[in-house]
Amino acid sequence: MNIEAVKSIYFFEMARTRRTLLQSVVSPVISTSLYFIVFGAAIGARIQEINGVSYGAFITPGLMMLTLLTQCVANGSFGIYFPKFTGTVYEVLSSPISMVEIVLGYVGAAATKGLMIGTIILVTASLFVDLSIAHPFVMLFFFVLTAITFSLFGFIIGIWAKDFEQLNLIPMLVVPPLVFLGGSFYSIDMLPPFWRTVSHFNPVLYLISGFRWSFFEISDVNPAVSAVIILAFLTVCMSVLTWIFHTGYRLRN
């Protein structure tokens, strides 16, 4: 394992966060505050509790997942797409670095950024509502595993994308609707039977539900099923990346 190569890629990507500190850190804090003001005041006034949990506290795991998924996918995709765009990716590919080391550097940095911002969201949320984490280790399991998995997913998108339009297609038009419709701000038990059944085909529902269970011990699906879903998606992403590096798909041409 070439640790120096991994560190070089990792710290180079992390330096980009320091250069865009306002966009990377301040923007999510303001967005979260607005979510709590709008949803907490407007909707929370009508929905006091869901399954015995105050509405403000109930939406906190959903807000964290919304931010975590979008940030990890965006950071993971841009991290590899920009070297492709500038042509510097060929320097990385021609250097004595293995596929594992390249992925560790780029995906590790993207996951770290997502975890940092997710933690900031948690701290910001605690200023608005009383929060308690019933199972902190389970919470960390879902938190870290989701960050790694969707950073890998973003990395794949960055390799697949031919232009900036494709780069932003999935992070902007696919991920947010899935999160919003995955029970971020409500329990699917509140939906009519038909839409409740449809919601079970949304993979993000399982992430949010398992993550919320770690806070309040309430969930729309079994937390064990949530863990299996995220592990299965992680396996798929790793398999796709292995194929990409083996074939050179959109990297060598």
C-alpha positions as protocol buffer text, in pm:
chain_id: "A"
residue {
  index: 1
  type: MET
  ca { x: 0 y: 0 z: 0 }
}
residue {
  index: 2
  type: ASN
  ca { x: 141 y: 337 z: -111 }
}
residue {
  index: 3
  type: ILE
  ca { x: 34 y: 544 z: 190 }
}
residue {
  index: 4
  type: GLU
  ca { x: 206 y: 860 z: 64 }
}
residue {
  index: 5
  type: ALA
  ca { x: 7 y: 847 z: -261 }
}
residue {
  index: 6
  type: VAL
  ca { x: -320 y: 806 z: -74 }
}
residue {
  index: 7
  type: LYS
  ca { x: -231 y: 1096 z: 158 }
}
residue {
  index: 8
  type: SER
  ca { x: -137 y: 1318 z: -136 }
}
residue {
  index: 9
  type: ILE
  ca { x: -470 y: 1267 z: -312 }
}
residue {
  index: 10
  type: TYR
  ca { x: -665 y: 1290 z: 14 }
}
residue {
  index: 11
  type: PHE
  ca { x: -508 y: 1615 z: 137 }
}
residue {
  index: 12
  type: PHE
  ca { x: -524 y: 1773 z: -208 }
}
residue {
  index: 13
  type: GLU
  ca { x: -900 y: 1711 z: -214 }
}
residue {
  index: 14
  type: MET
  ca { x: -942 y: 1831 z: 144 }
}
residue {
  index: 15
  type: ALA
  ca { x: -756 y: 2153 z: 56 }
}
residue {
  index: 16
  type: ARG
  ca { x: -1036 y: 2231 z: -190 }
}
residue {
  index: 17
  type: THR
  ca { x: -1278 y: 2237 z: 101 }
}
residue {
  index: 18
  type: ARG
  ca { x: -1067 y: 2498 z: 280 }
}
residue {
  index: 19
  type: ARG
  ca { x: -1064 y: 2713 z: -33 }
}
residue {
  index: 20
  type: THR
  ca { x: -1445 y: 2698 z: -56 }
}
residue {
  index: 21
  type: LEU
  ca { x: -1518 y: 2717 z: 317 }
}
residue {
  index: 22
  type: LEU
  ca { x: -1817 y: 2950 z: 278 }
}
residue {
  index: 23
  type: GLN
  ca { x: -1987 y: 2723 z: 27 }
}
residue {
  index: 24
  type: SER
  ca { x: -1886 y: 2399 z: 201 }
}
residue {
  index: 25
  type: VAL
  ca { x: -1975 y: 2480 z: 562 }
}
residue {
  index: 26
  type: VAL
  ca { x: -2176 y: 2799 z: 601 }
}
residue {
  index: 27
  type: SER
  ca { x: -2428 y: 2716 z: 329 }
}
residue {
  index: 28
  type: PRO
  ca { x: -2544 y: 2384 z: 487 }
}
residue {
  index: 29
  type: VAL
  ca { x: -2582 y: 2552 z: 827 }
}
residue {
  index: 30
  type: ILE
  ca { x: -2802 y: 2826 z: 681 }
}
residue {
  index: 31
  type: SER
  ca { x: -3004 y: 2572 z: 482 }
}
residue {
  index: 32
  type: THR
  ca { x: -3062 y: 2357 z: 791 }
}
residue {
  index: 33
  type: SER
  ca { x: -3168 y: 2658 z: 994 }
}
residue {
  index: 34
  type: LEU
  ca { x: -3419 y: 2752 z: 725 }
}
residue {
  index: 35
  type: TYR
  ca { x: -3555 y: 2395 z: 717 }
}
residue {
  index: 36
  type: PHE
  ca { x: -3616 y: 2408 z: 1090 }
}
residue {
  index: 37
  type: ILE
  ca { x: -3772 y: 2753 z: 1072 }
}
residue {
  index: 38
  type: VAL
  ca { x: -4003 y: 2661 z: 784 }
}
residue {
  index: 39
  type: PHE
  ca { x: -4087 y: 2299 z: 865 }
}
residue {
  index: 40
  type: GLY
  ca { x: -4062 y: 2334 z: 1242 }
}
residue {
  index: 41
  type: ALA
  ca { x: -4275 y: 2646 z: 1265 }
}
residue {
  index: 42
  type: ALA
  ca { x: -4520 y: 2593 z: 979 }
}
residue {
  index: 43
  type: ILE
  ca { x: -4571 y: 2216 z: 978 }
}
residue {
  index: 44
  type: GLY
  ca { x: -4464 y: 2156 z: 1338 }
}
residue {
  index: 45
  type: ALA
  ca { x: -4747 y: 2379 z: 1455 }
}
residue {
  index: 46
  type: ARG
  ca { x: -4992 y: 2132 z: 1297 }
}
residue {
  index: 47
  type: ILE
  ca { x: -4801 y: 1809 z: 1362 }
}
residue {
  index: 48
  type: GLN
  ca { x: -4686 y: 1817 z: 1722 }
}
residue {
  index: 49
  type: GLU
  ca { x: -4551 y: 1461 z: 1739 }
}
residue {
  index: 50
  type: ILE
  ca { x: -4490 y: 1156 z: 1523 }
}
residue {
  index: 51
  type: ASN
  ca { x: -4477 y: 825 z: 1708 }
}
residue {
  index: 52
  type: GLY
  ca { x: -4415 y: 1008 z: 2035 }
}
residue {
  index: 53
  type: VAL
  ca { x: -4125 y: 1219 z: 1899 }
}
residue {
  index: 54
  type: SER
  ca { x: -4154 y: 1594 z: 1852 }
}
residue {
  index: 55
  type: TYR
  ca { x: -4172 y: 1690 z: 1486 }
}
residue {
  index: 56
  type: GLY
  ca { x: -3855 y: 1900 z: 1498 }
}
residue {
  index: 57
  type: ALA
  ca { x: -3654 y: 1611 z: 1640 }
}
residue {
  index: 58
  type: PHE
  ca { x: -3821 y: 1363 z: 1402 }
}
residue {
  index: 59
  type: ILE
  ca { x: -3700 y: 1543 z: 1088 }
}
residue {
  index: 60
  type: THR
  ca { x: -3341 y: 1580 z: 1212 }
}
residue {
  index: 61
  type: PRO
  ca { x: -3216 y: 1239 z: 1086 }
}
residue {
  index: 62
  type: GLY
  ca { x: -3385 y: 1306 z: 753 }
}
residue {
  index: 63
  type: LEU
  ca { x: -3215 y: 1644 z: 722 }
}
residue {
  index: 64
  type: MET
  ca { x: -2880 y: 1487 z: 805 }
}
residue {
  index: 65
  type: MET
  ca { x: -2930 y: 1218 z: 541 }
}
residue {
  index: 66
  type: LEU
  ca { x: -3043 y: 1475 z: 285 }
}
residue {
  index: 67
  type: THR
  ca { x: -2724 y: 1674 z: 338 }
}
residue {
  index: 68
  type: LEU
  ca { x: -2499 y: 1368 z: 367 }
}
residue {
  index: 69
  type: LEU
  ca { x: -2621 y: 1204 z: 47 }
}
residue {
  index: 70
  type: THR
  ca { x: -2611 y: 1519 z: -166 }
}
residue {
  index: 71
  type: GLN
  ca { x: -2271 y: 1631 z: -36 }
}
residue {
  index: 72
  type: CYS
  ca { x: -2106 y: 1288 z: -70 }
}
residue {
  index: 73
  type: VAL
  ca { x: -2237 y: 1235 z: -422 }
}
residue {
  index: 74
  type: ALA
  ca { x: -2141 y: 1588 z: -528 }
}
residue {
  index: 75
  type: ASN
  ca { x: -1792 y: 1577 z: -373 }
}
residue {
  index: 76
  type: GLY
  ca { x: -1721 y: 1225 z: -494 }
}
residue {
  index: 77
  type: SER
  ca { x: -1826 y: 1303 z: -852 }
}
residue {
  index: 78
  type: PHE
  ca { x: -1650 y: 1641 z: -881 }
}
residue {
  index: 79
  type: GLY
  ca { x: -1331 y: 1505 z: -724 }
}
residue {
  index: 80
  type: ILE
  ca { x: -1264 y: 1269 z: -1016 }
}
residue {
  index: 81
  type: TYR
  ca { x: -1447 y: 1459 z: -1291 }
}
residue {
  index: 82
  type: PHE
  ca { x: -1234 y: 1774 z: -1265 }
}
residue {
  index: 83
  type: PRO
  ca { x: -904 y: 1586 z: -1320 }
}
residue {
  index: 84
  type: LYS
  ca { x: -1072 y: 1422 z: -1620 }
}
residue {
  index: 85
  type: PHE
  ca { x: -1181 y: 1763 z: -1747 }
}
residue {
  index: 86
  type: THR
  ca { x: -833 y: 1915 z: -1712 }
}
residue {
  index: 87
  type: GLY
  ca { x: -649 y: 1601 z: -1824 }
}
residue {
  index: 88
  type: THR
  ca { x: -451 y: 1562 z: -1502 }
}
residue {
  index: 89
  type: VAL
  ca { x: -619 y: 1227 z: -1435 }
}
residue {
  index: 90
  type: TYR
  ca { x: -373 y: 1068 z: -1680 }
}
residue {
  index: 91
  type: GLU
  ca { x: -87 y: 1165 z: -1450 }
}
residue {
  index: 92
  type: VAL
  ca { x: -260 y: 976 z: -1170 }
}
residue {
  index: 93
  type: LEU
  ca { x: -335 y: 673 z: -1389 }
}
residue {
  index: 94
  type: SER
  ca { x: 22 y: 655 z: -1521 }
}
residue {
  index: 95
  type: SER
  ca { x: 180 y: 679 z: -1176 }
}
residue {
  index: 96
  type: PRO
  ca { x: 262 y: 366 z: -971 }
}
residue {
  index: 97
  type: ILE
  ca { x: -66 y: 379 z: -780 }
}
residue {
  index: 98
  type: SER
  ca { x: -319 y: 98 z: -762 }
}
residue {
  index: 99
  type: MET
  ca { x: -694 y: 128 z: -809 }
}
residue {
  index: 100
  type: VAL
  ca { x: -748 y: 80 z: -435 }
}
residue {
  index: 101
  type: GLU
  ca { x: -513 y: 367 z: -350 }
}
residue {
  index: 102
  type: ILE
  ca { x: -679 y: 604 z: -598 }
}
residue {
  index: 103
  type: VAL
  ca { x: -1025 y: 522 z: -463 }
}
residue {
  index: 104
  type: LEU
  ca { x: -909 y: 554 z: -101 }
}
residue {
  index: 105
  type: GLY
  ca { x: -773 y: 901 z: -169 }
}
residue {
  index: 106
  type: TYR
  ca { x: -1067 y: 1046 z: -362 }
}
residue {
  index: 107
  type: VAL
  ca { x: -1352 y: 864 z: -190 }
}
residue {
  index: 108
  type: GLY
  ca { x: -1195 y: 904 z: 155 }
}
residue {
  index: 109
  type: ALA
  ca { x: -1182 y: 1281 z: 108 }
}
residue {
  index: 110
  type: ALA
  ca { x: -1541 y: 1297 z: -22 }
}
residue {
  index: 111
  type: ALA
  ca { x: -1669 y: 1084 z: 268 }
}
residue {
  index: 112
  type: THR
  ca { x: -1476 y: 1296 z: 519 }
}
residue {
  index: 113
  type: LYS
  ca { x: -1633 y: 1615 z: 384 }
}
residue {
  index: 114
  type: GLY
  ca { x: -1979 y: 1462 z: 402 }
}
residue {
  index: 115
  type: LEU
  ca { x: -1925 y: 1342 z: 759 }
}
residue {
  index: 116
  type: MET
  ca { x: -1794 y: 1684 z: 863 }
}
residue {
  index: 117
  type: ILE
  ca { x: -2098 y: 1863 z: 720 }
}
residue {
  index: 118
  type: GLY
  ca { x: -2335 y: 1600 z: 859 }
}
residue {
  index: 119
  type: THR
  ca { x: -2185 y: 1655 z: 1205 }
}
residue {
  index: 120
  type: ILE
  ca { x: -2228 y: 2030 z: 1166 }
}
residue {
  index: 121
  type: ILE
  ca { x: -2594 y: 1971 z: 1074 }
}
residue {
  index: 122
  type: LEU
  ca { x: -2638 y: 1760 z: 1389 }
}
residue {
  index: 123
  type: VAL
  ca { x: -2486 y: 2035 z: 1606 }
}
residue {
  index: 124
  type: THR
  ca { x: -2700 y: 2300 z: 1434 }
}
residue {
  index: 125
  type: ALA
  ca { x: -3014 y: 2090 z: 1484 }
}
residue {
  index: 126
  type: SER
  ca { x: -2939 y: 2054 z: 1855 }
}
residue {
  index: 127
  type: LEU
  ca { x: -2974 y: 2433 z: 1884 }
}
residue {
  index: 128
  type: PHE
  ca { x: -3336 y: 2409 z: 1770 }
}
residue {
  index: 129
  type: VAL
  ca { x: -3460 y: 2083 z: 1926 }
}
residue {
  index: 130
  type: ASP
  ca { x: -3377 y: 1845 z: 2210 }
}
residue {
  index: 131
  type: LEU
  ca { x: -3199 y: 1546 z: 2063 }
}
residue {
  index: 132
  type: SER
  ca { x: -3100 y: 1214 z: 2213 }
}
residue {
  index: 133
  type: ILE
  ca { x: -2926 y: 923 z: 2037 }
}
residue {
  index: 134
  type: ALA
  ca { x: -3056 y: 593 z: 2169 }
}
residue {
  index: 135
  type: HIS
  ca { x: -2794 y: 381 z: 1989 }
}
residue {
  index: 136
  type: PRO
  ca { x: -2483 y: 591 z: 1912 }
}
residue {
  index: 137
  type: PHE
  ca { x: -2283 y: 300 z: 1764 }
}
residue {
  index: 138
  type: VAL
  ca { x: -2566 y: 209 z: 1528 }
}
residue {
  index: 139
  type: MET
  ca { x: -2595 y: 576 z: 1437 }
}
residue {
  index: 140
  type: LEU
  ca { x: -2222 y: 589 z: 1354 }
}
residue {
  index: 141
  type: PHE
  ca { x: -2255 y: 266 z: 1153 }
}
residue {
  index: 142
  type: PHE
  ca { x: -2526 y: 411 z: 927 }
}
residue {
  index: 143
  type: PHE
  ca { x: -2360 y: 755 z: 921 }
}
residue {
  index: 144
  type: VAL
  ca { x: -2016 y: 636 z: 813 }
}
residue {
  index: 145
  type: LEU
  ca { x: -2134 y: 354 z: 585 }
}
residue {
  index: 146
  type: THR
  ca { x: -2374 y: 585 z: 400 }
}
residue {
  index: 147
  type: ALA
  ca { x: -2099 y: 845 z: 353 }
}
residue {
  index: 148
  type: ILE
  ca { x: -1859 y: 589 z: 209 }
}
residue {
  index: 149
  type: THR
  ca { x: -2119 y: 423 z: -13 }
}
residue {
  index: 150
  type: PHE
  ca { x: -2254 y: 742 z: -169 }
}
residue {
  index: 151
  type: SER
  ca { x: -1904 y: 885 z: -211 }
}
residue {
  index: 152
  type: LEU
  ca { x: -1828 y: 572 z: -414 }
}
residue {
  index: 153
  type: PHE
  ca { x: -2151 y: 626 z: -606 }
}
residue {
  index: 154
  type: GLY
  ca { x: -2050 y: 986 z: -674 }
}
residue {
  index: 155
  type: PHE
  ca { x: -1705 y: 870 z: -788 }
}
residue {
  index: 156
  type: ILE
  ca { x: -1873 y: 642 z: -1042 }
}
residue {
  index: 157
  type: ILE
  ca { x: -2090 y: 932 z: -1163 }
}
residue {
  index: 158
  type: GLY
  ca { x: -1780 y: 1149 z: -1204 }
}
residue {
  index: 159
  type: ILE
  ca { x: -1617 y: 885 z: -1425 }
}
residue {
  index: 160
  type: TRP
  ca { x: -1938 y: 830 z: -1624 }
}
residue {
  index: 161
  type: ALA
  ca { x: -2014 y: 1199 z: -1684 }
}
residue {
  index: 162
  type: LYS
  ca { x: -1902 y: 1347 z: -2016 }
}
residue {
  index: 163
  type: ASP
  ca { x: -1988 y: 1707 z: -1929 }
}
residue {
  index: 164
  type: PHE
  ca { x: -2103 y: 1924 z: -1640 }
}
residue {
  index: 165
  type: GLU
  ca { x: -2468 y: 1866 z: -1731 }
}
residue {
  index: 166
  type: GLN
  ca { x: -2434 y: 1492 z: -1680 }
}
residue {
  index: 167
  type: LEU
  ca { x: -2224 y: 1554 z: -1369 }
}
residue {
  index: 168
  type: ASN
  ca { x: -2509 y: 1742 z: -1202 }
}
residue {
  index: 169
  type: LEU
  ca { x: -2791 y: 1530 z: -1341 }
}
residue {
  index: 170
  type: ILE
  ca { x: -2811 y: 1264 z: -1068 }
}
residue {
  index: 171
  type: PRO
  ca { x: -2696 y: 1476 z: -767 }
}
residue {
  index: 172
  type: MET
  ca { x: -2948 y: 1751 z: -847 }
}
residue {
  index: 173
  type: LEU
  ca { x: -3241 y: 1577 z: -1015 }
}
residue {
  index: 174
  type: VAL
  ca { x: -3242 y: 1225 z: -871 }
}
residue {
  index: 175
  type: VAL
  ca { x: -3096 y: 1220 z: -519 }
}
residue {
  index: 176
  type: PRO
  ca { x: -3295 y: 1509 z: -358 }
}
residue {
  index: 177
  type: PRO
  ca { x: -3639 y: 1382 z: -473 }
}
residue {
  index: 178
  type: LEU
  ca { x: -3556 y: 1031 z: -349 }
}
residue {
  index: 179
  type: VAL
  ca { x: -3459 y: 1175 z: -10 }
}
residue {
  index: 180
  type: PHE
  ca { x: -3768 y: 1396 z: 14 }
}
residue {
  index: 181
  type: LEU
  ca { x: -3992 y: 1104 z: -83 }
}
residue {
  index: 182
  type: GLY
  ca { x: -3804 y: 864 z: 146 }
}
residue {
  index: 183
  type: GLY
  ca { x: -3968 y: 972 z: 470 }
}
residue {
  index: 184
  type: SER
  ca { x: -3734 y: 1258 z: 557 }
}
residue {
  index: 185
  type: PHE
  ca { x: -4012 y: 1481 z: 688 }
}
residue {
  index: 186
  type: TYR
  ca { x: -4287 y: 1229 z: 759 }
}
residue {
  index: 187
  type: SER
  ca { x: -4356 y: 867 z: 843 }
}
residue {
  index: 188
  type: ILE
  ca { x: -4478 y: 656 z: 554 }
}
residue {
  index: 189
  type: ASP
  ca { x: -4748 y: 525 z: 789 }
}
residue {
  index: 190
  type: MET
  ca { x: -4917 y: 862 z: 728 }
}
residue {
  index: 191
  type: LEU
  ca { x: -4953 y: 781 z: 357 }
}
residue {
  index: 192
  type: PRO
  ca { x: -5243 y: 601 z: 185 }
}
residue {
  index: 193
  type: PRO
  ca { x: -5182 y: 225 z: 136 }
}
residue {
  index: 194
  type: PHE
  ca { x: -5091 y: 260 z: -233 }
}
residue {
  index: 195
  type: TRP
  ca { x: -4825 y: 526 z: -180 }
}
residue {
  index: 196
  type: ARG
  ca { x: -4697 y: 342 z: 127 }
}
residue {
  index: 197
  type: THR
  ca { x: -4631 y: 41 z: -96 }
}
residue {
  index: 198
  type: VAL
  ca { x: -4464 y: 258 z: -362 }
}
residue {
  index: 199
  type: SER
  ca { x: -4237 y: 413 z: -97 }
}
residue {
  index: 200
  type: HIS
  ca { x: -4089 y: 72 z: -18 }
}
residue {
  index: 201
  type: PHE
  ca { x: -3931 y: 72 z: -366 }
}
residue {
  index: 202
  type: ASN
  ca { x: -3734 y: 385 z: -274 }
}
residue {
  index: 203
  type: PRO
  ca { x: -3391 y: 270 z: -146 }
}
residue {
  index: 204
  type: VAL
  ca { x: -3336 y: 595 z: 43 }
}
residue {
  index: 205
  type: LEU
  ca { x: -3632 y: 510 z: 267 }
}
residue {
  index: 206
  type: TYR
  ca { x: -3428 y: 227 z: 420 }
}
residue {
  index: 207
  type: LEU
  ca { x: -3130 y: 453 z: 490 }
}
residue {
  index: 208
  type: ILE
  ca { x: -3335 y: 722 z: 659 }
}
residue {
  index: 209
  type: SER
  ca { x: -3547 y: 471 z: 850 }
}
residue {
  index: 210
  type: GLY
  ca { x: -3246 y: 283 z: 989 }
}
residue {
  index: 211
  type: PHE
  ca { x: -3070 y: 608 z: 1074 }
}
residue {
  index: 212
  type: ARG
  ca { x: -3381 y: 742 z: 1252 }
}
residue {
  index: 213
  type: TRP
  ca { x: -3412 y: 418 z: 1451 }
}
residue {
  index: 214
  type: SER
  ca { x: -3067 y: 479 z: 1597 }
}
residue {
  index: 215
  type: PHE
  ca { x: -3196 y: 808 z: 1739 }
}
residue {
  index: 216
  type: PHE
  ca { x: -3548 y: 730 z: 1860 }
}
residue {
  index: 217
  type: GLU
  ca { x: -3598 y: 351 z: 1820 }
}
residue {
  index: 218
  type: ILE
  ca { x: -3877 y: 415 z: 1569 }
}
residue {
  index: 219
  type: SER
  ca { x: -3860 y: 322 z: 1202 }
}
residue {
  index: 220
  type: ASP
  ca { x: -4076 y: 252 z: 900 }
}
residue {
  index: 221
  type: VAL
  ca { x: -3880 y: -64 z: 815 }
}
residue {
  index: 222
  type: ASN
  ca { x: -3669 y: -312 z: 1009 }
}
residue {
  index: 223
  type: PRO
  ca { x: -3324 y: -158 z: 1085 }
}
residue {
  index: 224
  type: ALA
  ca { x: -3159 y: -490 z: 993 }
}
residue {
  index: 225
  type: VAL
  ca { x: -3314 y: -464 z: 646 }
}
residue {
  index: 226
  type: SER
  ca { x: -3180 y: -109 z: 621 }
}
residue {
  index: 227
  type: ALA
  ca { x: -2829 y: -233 z: 700 }
}
residue {
  index: 228
  type: VAL
  ca { x: -2855 y: -509 z: 438 }
}
residue {
  index: 229
  type: ILE
  ca { x: -2971 y: -259 z: 174 }
}
residue {
  index: 230
  type: ILE
  ca { x: -2681 y: -20 z: 231 }
}
residue {
  index: 231
  type: LEU
  ca { x: -2427 y: -306 z: 238 }
}
residue {
  index: 232
  type: ALA
  ca { x: -2572 y: -443 z: -86 }
}
residue {
  index: 233
  type: PHE
  ca { x: -2547 y: -103 z: -254 }
}
residue {
  index: 234
  type: LEU
  ca { x: -2188 y: -68 z: -130 }
}
residue {
  index: 235
  type: THR
  ca { x: -2104 y: -406 z: -285 }
}
residue {
  index: 236
  type: VAL
  ca { x: -2260 y: -301 z: -616 }
}
residue {
  index: 237
  type: CYS
  ca { x: -2059 y: 24 z: -621 }
}
residue {
  index: 238
  type: MET
  ca { x: -1734 y: -159 z: -547 }
}
residue {
  index: 239
  type: SER
  ca { x: -1807 y: -412 z: -821 }
}
residue {
  index: 240
  type: VAL
  ca { x: -1879 y: -137 z: -1076 }
}
residue {
  index: 241
  type: LEU
  ca { x: -1559 y: 48 z: -983 }
}
residue {
  index: 242
  type: THR
  ca { x: -1356 y: -272 z: -1020 }
}
residue {
  index: 243
  type: TRP
  ca { x: -1499 y: -318 z: -1369 }
}
residue {
  index: 244
  type: ILE
  ca { x: -1431 y: 47 z: -1460 }
}
residue {
  index: 245
  type: PHE
  ca { x: -1064 y: 30 z: -1362 }
}
residue {
  index: 246
  type: HIS
  ca { x: -1024 y: -310 z: -1525 }
}
residue {
  index: 247
  type: THR
  ca { x: -1168 y: -194 z: -1860 }
}
residue {
  index: 248
  type: GLY
  ca { x: -1062 y: 173 z: -1843 }
}
residue {
  index: 249
  type: TYR
  ca { x: -1420 y: 282 z: -1912 }
}
residue {
  index: 250
  type: ARG
  ca { x: -1416 y: 658 z: -1986 }
}
residue {
  index: 251
  type: LEU
  ca { x: -1073 y: 689 z: -1827 }
}
residue {
  index: 252
  type: ARG
  ca { x: -838 y: 579 z: -2104 }
}
residue {
  index: 253
  type: ASN
  ca { x: -1014 y: 730 z: -2403 }
}
